[in-house]
Coordinates of C-alpha atoms and ligand atoms in Angstrom, one line a residue:
M1 CA 47.8 -111.6 3.7
T2 CA 51.3 -110.7 2.8
R3 CA 51.8 -109.8 -0.9
K4 CA 55.0 -109.8 -2.9
L5 CA 56.4 -106.5 -4.4
F6 CA 59.0 -106.5 -7.1
I7 CA 60.4 -103.1 -8.1
K8 CA 62.8 -102.8 -11.1
T9 CA 64.8 -99.6 -11.1
F10 CA 66.2 -98.0 -14.2
G11 CA 68.5 -95.0 -14.4
C12 CA 70.0 -92.8 -11.7
Q13 CA 70.5 -93.0 -7.9
M14 CA 67.5 -90.8 -7.4
N15 CA 65.4 -93.6 -8.8
V16 CA 67.1 -96.1 -6.5
Y17 CA 66.1 -93.8 -3.6
D18 CA 62.6 -93.5 -4.9
S19 CA 62.2 -97.2 -5.3
D20 CA 63.2 -97.8 -1.7
R21 CA 60.7 -95.2 -0.6
M22 CA 58.0 -96.8 -2.6
A23 CA 58.7 -100.0 -0.7
D24 CA 58.5 -98.0 2.6
V25 CA 55.1 -96.5 1.5
L26 CA 53.7 -100.0 0.6
A27 CA 55.0 -101.8 3.7
P28 CA 51.9 -100.8 5.8
L29 CA 49.7 -102.5 3.1
D30 CA 51.7 -105.7 3.8
F31 CA 53.8 -105.7 0.7
T32 CA 57.2 -107.5 1.1
P33 CA 60.0 -106.8 -1.4
V34 CA 61.1 -109.8 -3.5
Q35 CA 64.1 -110.1 -5.9
T36 CA 62.4 -111.4 -9.0
P37 CA 59.1 -110.7 -10.8
E38 CA 58.0 -114.4 -10.6
D39 CA 55.0 -114.7 -8.4
A40 CA 55.0 -111.0 -7.5
D41 CA 51.6 -109.5 -6.8
L42 CA 52.7 -106.1 -7.8
V43 CA 55.5 -105.2 -10.2
I44 CA 56.6 -101.6 -10.5
L45 CA 59.0 -100.5 -13.2
N46 CA 60.7 -97.3 -12.0
T47 CA 61.8 -95.9 -15.3
C48 CA 64.3 -93.5 -16.8
H49 CA 63.7 -91.1 -19.7
I50 CA 67.1 -89.5 -20.0
R51 CA 68.1 -91.2 -23.3
E52 CA 65.9 -93.0 -25.9
K53 CA 67.5 -96.4 -25.2
A54 CA 66.6 -96.2 -21.5
A55 CA 63.0 -95.2 -22.3
E56 CA 62.5 -98.0 -24.9
K57 CA 63.7 -100.7 -22.5
V58 CA 60.5 -100.1 -20.5
Y59 CA 58.3 -101.3 -23.4
S60 CA 60.3 -104.5 -23.9
D61 CA 60.1 -105.2 -20.2
L62 CA 56.4 -104.6 -20.2
G63 CA 56.0 -107.1 -23.0
R64 CA 57.7 -109.8 -20.9
L65 CA 55.7 -108.9 -17.9
R66 CA 52.4 -109.2 -19.8
A67 CA 53.2 -112.9 -20.5
K68 CA 53.8 -113.5 -16.8
Q69 CA 50.6 -111.7 -16.0
D70 CA 48.6 -113.9 -18.4
E71 CA 50.3 -117.1 -17.2
R72 CA 49.4 -116.3 -13.6
R73 CA 45.8 -115.5 -14.4
L74 CA 45.5 -118.8 -16.4
A75 CA 47.0 -120.8 -13.6
G76 CA 44.3 -119.3 -11.3
K77 CA 46.9 -117.6 -9.1
G78 CA 45.2 -114.2 -9.2
E79 CA 46.1 -110.9 -10.6
M80 CA 49.7 -109.6 -11.1
M81 CA 49.4 -105.8 -10.9
I82 CA 51.8 -103.9 -13.2
A83 CA 52.6 -100.3 -12.6
V84 CA 54.9 -97.9 -14.4
A85 CA 56.6 -95.2 -12.3
G86 CA 59.4 -92.7 -12.7
C87 CA 60.4 -90.4 -15.6
V88 CA 58.9 -92.3 -18.5
A89 CA 55.6 -92.4 -16.6
Q90 CA 55.9 -88.6 -16.2
A91 CA 56.8 -87.9 -19.8
E92 CA 54.5 -90.3 -21.5
G93 CA 51.5 -90.7 -19.1
R94 CA 48.5 -92.0 -20.9
E95 CA 50.5 -93.1 -23.9
I96 CA 51.8 -96.0 -21.8
L97 CA 48.3 -97.3 -21.2
R98 CA 47.6 -96.9 -24.9
R99 CA 50.7 -98.9 -25.9
A100 CA 50.4 -101.4 -23.0
P101 CA 46.7 -101.6 -21.9
Y102 CA 47.5 -104.4 -19.5
V103 CA 49.3 -101.9 -17.2
N104 CA 47.2 -101.3 -14.1
F105 CA 48.4 -97.7 -13.3
V106 CA 51.0 -95.1 -14.1
F107 CA 52.5 -92.6 -11.7
G108 CA 55.2 -90.0 -11.8
P109 CA 58.1 -89.2 -9.5
Q110 CA 56.2 -86.6 -7.5
T111 CA 53.1 -88.7 -6.7
Y112 CA 54.4 -92.0 -5.3
H113 CA 53.2 -91.1 -1.8
R114 CA 49.7 -91.8 -3.3
L115 CA 50.6 -95.4 -4.1
P116 CA 48.5 -96.9 -1.4
D117 CA 45.3 -95.3 -2.9
L118 CA 46.4 -96.5 -6.4
V119 CA 46.8 -100.0 -5.2
R120 CA 43.5 -100.0 -3.4
E121 CA 41.7 -98.8 -6.5
A122 CA 43.5 -101.4 -8.6
D123 CA 42.4 -104.1 -6.2
L124 CA 38.8 -103.0 -6.6
A125 CA 39.1 -102.9 -10.4
G126 CA 40.7 -106.4 -10.5
A127 CA 41.4 -107.5 -14.1
D128 CA 39.1 -104.8 -15.5
K129 CA 41.8 -102.2 -16.4
Q130 CA 39.4 -100.0 -18.2
S131 CA 37.5 -99.2 -15.0
L132 CA 40.7 -98.1 -13.4
N133 CA 42.9 -96.5 -16.1
R134 CA 44.7 -94.2 -13.6
V135 CA 47.5 -91.9 -14.5
E136 CA 48.9 -89.8 -11.7
T137 CA 51.5 -87.5 -13.2
D138 CA 50.6 -84.0 -11.9
F139 CA 53.1 -82.0 -9.8
P140 CA 50.9 -81.8 -6.7
A141 CA 50.9 -78.7 -4.5
E142 CA 51.6 -81.0 -1.4
A143 CA 55.2 -81.9 -0.8
K144 CA 55.7 -85.6 -1.4
F145 CA 58.3 -85.8 1.3
D146 CA 55.7 -84.7 3.9
F147 CA 53.7 -87.8 3.2
L148 CA 56.4 -90.4 3.2
P149 CA 56.9 -92.7 6.3
E150 CA 60.2 -92.8 8.2
V151 CA 63.0 -94.4 6.2
S152 CA 63.6 -98.1 6.8
P153 CA 67.2 -99.4 7.4
S154 CA 69.3 -98.8 4.3
G155 CA 72.6 -100.5 5.1
P156 CA 76.1 -99.0 5.7
S157 CA 75.9 -96.7 2.7
A158 CA 72.6 -94.9 2.1
F159 CA 71.1 -92.3 -0.2
L160 CA 69.3 -89.3 1.1
A161 CA 67.3 -87.1 -1.3
V162 CA 67.7 -83.4 -0.3
Q163 CA 66.8 -81.7 -3.5
E164 CA 64.7 -82.6 -6.5
G165 CA 64.0 -81.1 -9.9
C166 CA 66.1 -78.7 -12.0
D167 CA 65.7 -75.1 -13.3
K168 CA 68.8 -75.2 -15.4
F169 CA 67.2 -76.3 -18.7
C170 CA 70.3 -77.6 -20.4
S171 CA 69.1 -77.8 -24.0
F172 CA 69.5 -81.6 -24.3
C173 CA 67.9 -82.6 -21.0
V174 CA 64.5 -83.9 -20.1
V175 CA 64.9 -83.6 -16.3
P176 CA 63.3 -80.1 -15.9
Y177 CA 60.2 -81.6 -17.6
T178 CA 60.1 -85.0 -15.9
R179 CA 61.1 -84.0 -12.4
G180 CA 59.8 -80.4 -12.4
S181 CA 61.3 -77.3 -10.9
E182 CA 63.8 -77.2 -8.1
F183 CA 62.7 -78.1 -4.7
S184 CA 64.9 -78.3 -1.5
R185 CA 63.8 -80.2 1.6
P186 CA 63.9 -78.2 4.8
T187 CA 67.2 -78.6 6.7
A188 CA 65.5 -80.1 9.8
D189 CA 63.9 -82.9 7.7
V190 CA 67.2 -83.8 6.1
I191 CA 69.1 -83.8 9.4
K192 CA 66.3 -85.9 11.0
E193 CA 66.4 -88.4 8.2
A194 CA 70.2 -88.6 8.4
R195 CA 70.1 -89.2 12.2
I196 CA 67.6 -92.0 11.7
L197 CA 69.8 -93.6 9.1
V198 CA 72.9 -93.4 11.3
A199 CA 71.0 -94.8 14.3
Q200 CA 70.1 -97.8 12.1
G201 CA 73.8 -98.4 11.3
T202 CA 74.4 -96.2 8.2
R203 CA 78.0 -94.9 8.1
E204 CA 78.0 -93.1 4.8
I205 CA 75.3 -90.9 3.3
T206 CA 75.2 -89.7 -0.3
L207 CA 73.1 -86.5 -0.6
L208 CA 71.0 -86.8 -3.7
G209 CA 69.5 -84.2 -6.0
Q210 CA 69.2 -83.8 -9.8
N211 CA 71.2 -80.6 -9.2
V212 CA 72.2 -81.2 -5.6
N213 CA 74.5 -78.2 -5.1
A214 CA 71.6 -75.9 -6.0
Y215 CA 70.2 -77.0 -2.6
H216 CA 68.8 -74.1 -0.6
G217 CA 66.7 -75.6 2.3
A218 CA 64.7 -73.5 4.7
D219 CA 66.2 -73.6 8.2
G220 CA 62.9 -72.8 10.0
K221 CA 64.3 -69.5 11.2
G222 CA 63.6 -67.6 8.0
R223 CA 67.0 -68.4 6.5
E224 CA 68.2 -70.8 3.9
W225 CA 71.2 -73.2 4.0
G226 CA 73.2 -74.0 0.9
L227 CA 74.7 -77.4 0.4
G228 CA 78.0 -76.4 2.1
R229 CA 76.3 -75.3 5.3
L230 CA 74.1 -78.5 5.2
I231 CA 77.2 -80.7 4.9
M232 CA 78.8 -78.8 7.9
G233 CA 75.6 -79.5 9.9
L234 CA 75.5 -83.2 9.0
A235 CA 79.2 -83.5 9.9
E236 CA 78.2 -83.0 13.5
I237 CA 76.3 -86.3 13.6
E238 CA 78.3 -88.8 15.5
N239 CA 79.1 -92.0 13.6
L240 CA 78.3 -90.5 10.3
D241 CA 81.8 -91.1 8.9
R242 CA 81.4 -90.3 5.2
I243 CA 79.4 -87.8 3.3
R244 CA 79.1 -87.5 -0.5
Y245 CA 76.8 -85.6 -2.8
T246 CA 75.7 -86.2 -6.3
T247 CA 75.1 -84.9 -8.9
S248 CA 76.2 -81.3 -9.2
H249 CA 76.4 -78.5 -11.7
P250 CA 79.7 -76.5 -11.9
G251 CA 77.7 -73.2 -11.9
D252 CA 76.4 -74.0 -8.4
M253 CA 79.8 -74.5 -6.7
D254 CA 79.8 -71.7 -4.1
D255 CA 82.2 -70.5 -1.4
A256 CA 80.6 -72.4 1.4
L257 CA 80.8 -75.6 -0.6
F258 CA 84.5 -75.1 -1.5
A259 CA 85.0 -74.5 2.2
A260 CA 83.2 -77.7 3.2
H261 CA 85.6 -79.6 0.9
G262 CA 88.5 -78.1 2.8
E263 CA 87.2 -78.3 6.3
V264 CA 85.0 -81.4 6.6
P265 CA 87.1 -84.5 6.6
Q266 CA 84.0 -86.7 6.4
L267 CA 83.2 -85.1 3.0
M268 CA 84.9 -87.7 0.7
P269 CA 87.6 -86.7 -1.8
F270 CA 85.6 -87.8 -4.8
L271 CA 83.4 -85.4 -6.7
H272 CA 81.1 -86.1 -9.7
L273 CA 81.1 -82.7 -11.5
P274 CA 79.7 -83.2 -15.0
V275 CA 81.3 -81.0 -17.6
Q276 CA 79.5 -82.5 -20.7
S277 CA 81.9 -81.0 -23.3
G278 CA 85.3 -79.3 -23.6
S279 CA 84.2 -76.8 -26.2
D280 CA 83.0 -73.4 -25.3
R281 CA 80.9 -73.2 -28.4
V282 CA 79.1 -76.5 -27.5
L283 CA 78.8 -75.6 -23.9
A284 CA 77.0 -72.3 -24.9
A285 CA 74.8 -74.2 -27.3
M286 CA 74.0 -76.7 -24.5
N287 CA 73.0 -73.7 -22.2
R288 CA 75.5 -75.0 -19.6
R289 CA 76.3 -71.4 -18.5
Y290 CA 80.1 -71.9 -17.9
T291 CA 83.2 -71.9 -20.1
V292 CA 86.0 -74.5 -20.1
D293 CA 88.2 -72.0 -18.3
E294 CA 85.7 -71.4 -15.5
Y295 CA 85.3 -75.2 -15.1
L296 CA 89.1 -75.6 -14.9
R297 CA 89.3 -72.9 -12.2
I298 CA 86.7 -74.8 -10.2
V299 CA 88.7 -77.9 -10.4
E300 CA 91.9 -76.0 -9.4
R301 CA 90.1 -74.5 -6.4
L302 CA 88.8 -77.9 -5.3
R303 CA 92.3 -79.4 -5.5
K304 CA 93.6 -76.5 -3.5
M305 CA 91.0 -77.0 -0.8
R306 CA 91.4 -80.8 -0.8
P307 CA 94.6 -81.9 -2.4
D308 CA 93.6 -85.6 -2.6
I309 CA 90.3 -85.0 -4.3
V310 CA 89.6 -86.9 -7.5
L311 CA 87.0 -86.0 -10.1
A312 CA 84.4 -87.8 -12.1
S313 CA 82.3 -86.4 -15.0
D314 CA 79.6 -87.0 -17.6
F315 CA 80.2 -86.3 -21.3
I316 CA 77.9 -86.0 -24.3
V317 CA 79.4 -86.5 -27.7
G318 CA 77.7 -85.8 -31.0
Y319 CA 75.7 -82.9 -29.7
P320 CA 74.0 -81.0 -32.6
G321 CA 76.6 -78.9 -34.4
E322 CA 79.6 -80.6 -32.7
T323 CA 82.6 -80.4 -35.1
Q324 CA 85.8 -82.4 -35.1
A325 CA 87.5 -79.4 -33.5
D326 CA 84.9 -79.3 -30.7
F327 CA 85.4 -82.9 -30.0
A328 CA 89.2 -82.5 -30.0
A329 CA 88.7 -79.8 -27.3
T330 CA 86.8 -82.3 -25.2
L331 CA 89.7 -84.7 -25.5
K332 CA 92.1 -81.9 -24.5
L333 CA 90.0 -81.1 -21.4
V334 CA 90.0 -84.8 -20.4
E335 CA 93.7 -84.8 -20.7
T336 CA 94.1 -81.6 -18.7
V337 CA 91.8 -82.7 -15.8
G338 CA 92.5 -86.4 -15.5
Y339 CA 89.4 -88.2 -14.3
A340 CA 89.2 -91.1 -11.9
Q341 CA 85.8 -92.1 -13.3
A342 CA 83.5 -90.9 -16.0
Y343 CA 80.3 -91.7 -17.9
S344 CA 80.1 -90.8 -21.6
F345 CA 77.1 -90.9 -23.8
K346 CA 76.2 -90.4 -27.4
Y347 CA 73.7 -87.5 -27.7
S348 CA 70.1 -88.7 -27.9
A349 CA 67.5 -86.4 -29.1
R350 CA 64.7 -86.2 -26.6
P351 CA 61.2 -85.0 -27.5
G352 CA 60.3 -81.6 -26.2
T353 CA 63.9 -80.4 -25.6
P354 CA 65.3 -77.5 -27.6
A355 CA 68.4 -79.5 -28.9
A356 CA 66.1 -82.1 -30.5
E357 CA 64.9 -79.3 -32.9
M358 CA 68.3 -78.1 -33.9
P359 CA 69.1 -78.5 -37.6
D360 CA 72.7 -79.8 -37.6
Q361 CA 72.3 -83.2 -35.9
V362 CA 75.6 -85.2 -36.0
D363 CA 75.7 -88.3 -38.1
G364 CA 75.3 -91.4 -35.9
A365 CA 78.4 -93.2 -37.2
I366 CA 80.6 -90.1 -36.5
A367 CA 79.2 -89.9 -33.0
D368 CA 79.8 -93.6 -32.4
A369 CA 83.5 -93.2 -33.4
R370 CA 83.9 -90.1 -31.2
L371 CA 82.3 -92.0 -28.3
A372 CA 84.6 -94.9 -28.7
E373 CA 87.7 -92.6 -28.8
L374 CA 86.6 -90.7 -25.7
Q375 CA 85.8 -93.9 -23.8
T376 CA 89.2 -95.4 -24.5
M377 CA 90.8 -92.3 -23.1
L378 CA 88.6 -92.2 -20.0
N379 CA 89.0 -95.9 -19.4
N380 CA 92.8 -95.5 -19.6
Q381 CA 92.6 -92.6 -17.1
Q382 CA 90.5 -94.7 -14.7
T383 CA 92.9 -97.7 -14.9
T384 CA 95.9 -95.4 -14.4
F385 CA 94.2 -93.9 -11.3
N386 CA 93.3 -97.4 -9.9
R387 CA 96.9 -98.6 -10.5
E388 CA 98.2 -95.7 -8.6
T389 CA 96.3 -96.8 -5.6
V390 CA 98.1 -100.2 -5.5
G391 CA 100.5 -100.1 -2.7
R392 CA 98.5 -97.6 -0.7
V393 CA 96.5 -98.1 2.5
L394 CA 92.9 -97.0 2.0
P395 CA 90.1 -97.0 4.5
V396 CA 87.3 -99.1 3.1
L397 CA 83.7 -99.0 4.1
F398 CA 82.5 -102.6 3.8
D399 CA 78.9 -102.7 2.6
R400 CA 78.3 -106.1 1.1
P401 CA 79.3 -109.8 0.9
G402 CA 81.7 -110.5 -2.0
R403 CA 81.0 -112.6 -5.0
H404 CA 83.1 -115.5 -3.5
E405 CA 82.7 -117.2 -0.2
G406 CA 84.8 -115.6 2.5
Q407 CA 85.1 -112.3 0.6
I408 CA 83.5 -108.9 1.4
G409 CA 83.3 -105.8 -0.7
G410 CA 83.2 -102.1 0.0
R411 CA 84.3 -98.7 -1.3
S412 CA 87.4 -96.6 -0.9
P413 CA 87.1 -92.9 -0.3
F414 CA 87.5 -92.5 -4.1
M415 CA 84.5 -94.7 -4.8
Q416 CA 86.6 -97.6 -6.0
A417 CA 85.2 -101.0 -5.3
V418 CA 87.5 -103.0 -3.1
H419 CA 87.4 -106.7 -2.2
V420 CA 89.2 -108.5 0.7
E421 CA 89.1 -111.9 2.3
A422 CA 87.4 -111.2 5.6
D423 CA 84.6 -112.2 7.8
E424 CA 81.1 -110.8 7.0
S425 CA 80.9 -109.4 10.6
L426 CA 83.1 -106.5 9.2
I427 CA 80.2 -105.4 6.9
G428 CA 79.1 -102.0 8.2
Q429 CA 82.6 -101.0 9.4
I430 CA 85.5 -99.0 8.0
A431 CA 88.8 -100.8 8.0
D432 CA 92.2 -100.1 6.5
V433 CA 93.1 -102.1 3.5
D434 CA 96.5 -102.5 1.9
I435 CA 95.6 -102.4 -1.8
E436 CA 97.5 -105.1 -3.6
I437 CA 95.8 -105.8 -6.9
C438 CA 94.1 -103.7 -9.6
R439 CA 91.5 -105.5 -11.6
A440 CA 89.4 -104.2 -14.5
Y441 CA 86.6 -102.7 -12.3
S442 CA 87.8 -103.2 -8.8
L443 CA 90.7 -103.4 -6.4
A444 CA 91.7 -106.2 -4.1
G445 CA 93.8 -106.1 -0.9
R446 CA 94.5 -107.3 2.5
L447 CA 93.1 -106.1 5.8
I448 CA 95.5 -104.3 8.1
D449 CA 95.0 -105.2 11.7
G450 CA 94.4 -102.6 14.3
D451 CA 92.4 -99.5 14.8
E452 CA 89.4 -99.5 12.5
S453 CA 89.4 -95.8 11.5
G454 CA 93.1 -95.1 11.5
A455 CA 93.4 -94.1 7.9
Q456 CA 90.1 -92.4 7.5
N457 CA 91.5 -89.0 7.2
G458 CA 95.1 -89.5 6.2
I459 CA 96.1 -91.8 3.4
R460 CA 99.5 -93.4 3.9
R461 CA 101.7 -94.6 1.1
V462 CA 103.1 -97.9 2.1
C463 CA 105.3 -98.4 -0.9
A464 CA 106.5 -96.3 -3.7
Ligands
5AD501 N1 71.6 -87.5 -24.6 C1 72.7 -88.0 -24.1 N2 73.1 -87.9 -22.9 C2 72.3 -87.2 -22.0 N3 72.4 -86.9 -20.7 C3 71.4 -86.1 -20.4 N4 70.6 -85.9 -21.4 C4 71.1 -86.6 -22.5 C5 70.8 -86.7 -23.8 N5 69.7 -86.1 -24.3 C6 73.6 -87.3 -19.9 C7 74.3 -86.1 -19.4 C8 73.9 -86.1 -17.9 C9 73.7 -87.6 -17.7 C10 72.9 -87.9 -16.5 O1 73.1 -88.1 -18.8 O2 75.7 -86.4 -19.5 O3 74.9 -85.6 -17.1
SF4_502 FE1 69.6 -81.8 -16.9 FE2 71.6 -81.6 -15.1 FE3 71.2 -79.7 -17.0 FE4 69.5 -79.9 -15.0 S1 71.7 -79.3 -14.8 S2 68.9 -79.7 -17.1 S3 69.5 -82.2 -14.7 S4 71.8 -81.8 -17.3

C-alpha cells in the first residue's frame, strides 16, 4: 500500500539535497512525497543546527506534530511516524527522544541511507516507542553516497552534492561537528550523477558542499581533481548550460578555480564567497585564516578573470570581542566590494564551539543595532544592483510557474528571480528577457523572440 511521506527541510541547500535523496531512498518502500503533514504516514524534520533559533524551531514543530499524531491515532487512522534528521539530530541525538518521546527515530546526515531499516523497525514497534528508541548518529565507515539509489528527476535546476563536511573549524561554527570531516565524492560518481540529471532535463547544476571549493575527488587513476578541474570536466556535458557552486571558503580559491571562472562560460557570473567580517582582528579570532586584504585580492582576481561576476557573502555581527571599530571595518569592506546579495546574522553561541566559551560576548541590543545597520546597507546594494539590470537583456532559465496565472519564473545568471508573462511550455528552457521592472525581491520583463540561447554568454545592454 502506498504511504505518504512529508519532509520539512530547514536550513541550507545541502539539507534540500539530502531531503530529496531521503525521498529517493524511501521510494522503493512505496512512500510518495506529499506537500503537507496532514494524513502523512511518515513525517521527517530535516533540521538545521547552525544558529540557536533554527535549532529551537524543531521543538516547536515537534509539539504541533505530536497533536496530529494523537488525533490520527484516536481517529483510528493508524500511526503517524515522526523522525528527526539532519544537524540537530546529529548534535542532540538521544536528547531529542528525551524531550520528545513521541518521536519514532532520530538519524544524522551521514546515516540516511539506512532509512529503510529504520522505517521497518518502526513499523514493527508500532506505537511502542520504547521498544524502538533508535538513534543513528554515528559517522559510519561506509560512504553514504555508495548506498543511495540513482537520483530522480530534479527539474531544470538541480543540486548535486560533491563534498561534505568541513575541516576548517571556524570558532563559531557547528558544521565540523554535525557534518564531520571533509569528504569528496569521486569524480566519476559526480560526472555520472550530472549526466543522469541532464538526461532528465536539468539545465543548471549547483555543486554543493559545506566547503565546496575544498573539493578534492579521486579520479580513479591515483590523482585528485580540485573543483576547478571538476567544473571543466562537467562543462563538457552537452546541454548542461549552467554550473554554479556553493558555498565556498576564500582560503580554498586556487589557480584552477580562478581559471575556470575565466574559461568556462557555463560557470555563472555569481559567486557566494562568505567573508563573515571586515576586521582582521575578528577574522583571526574566528579562525578564518585570511585577512581583509587577501579577500579583496581574491575578489579583484575573480573580476579580472570574469569581468561581469557579482558577489554574495555571509556576515556575522556581534562576534565575541567585536568592537565598534571592528564593525565599522565590516561596513567599509561592504562598501568597497559592493555585493549583489548577502545574508547577515547576529552571532549565536553554539554549544561545543570555541567562540561560545569566549569571555567578551557582545550585548544583544548592540548586536541587534549593528545587524540592522549592516542589513540596510546590504539591502541598498542589492536594490542598486537589481536596478542596474533594468534595461538589460538577460538569459533566464525558467524553472517554475509564476504566482499568477500566465506567468512563469526563473533565474538570471546573477541569481536574480525573474518573472515574465509566458506559456508554461517554456519551463526548462533558457530564453532572453528584456528586464523592465525591478521589484523588492525580483525582476520582471518581457520575452525577446528568437534564438533561445542567444544571450547566454554575452549580456547586451539595450538601453542606457
Ligand atoms: N552564529 C551566527 N551565524 C553563524 N553562521 C554560522 N555559524 C554561526 C553562528 N554561530 C553563519 C555564517 C555562515 C552561515 C551559513 O551561517 O555566516 O557562513
Ligand atoms: Fe563552518 Fe564554513 Fe567555517 Fe567550515 S568553513 S567551519 S562550514 S563557517
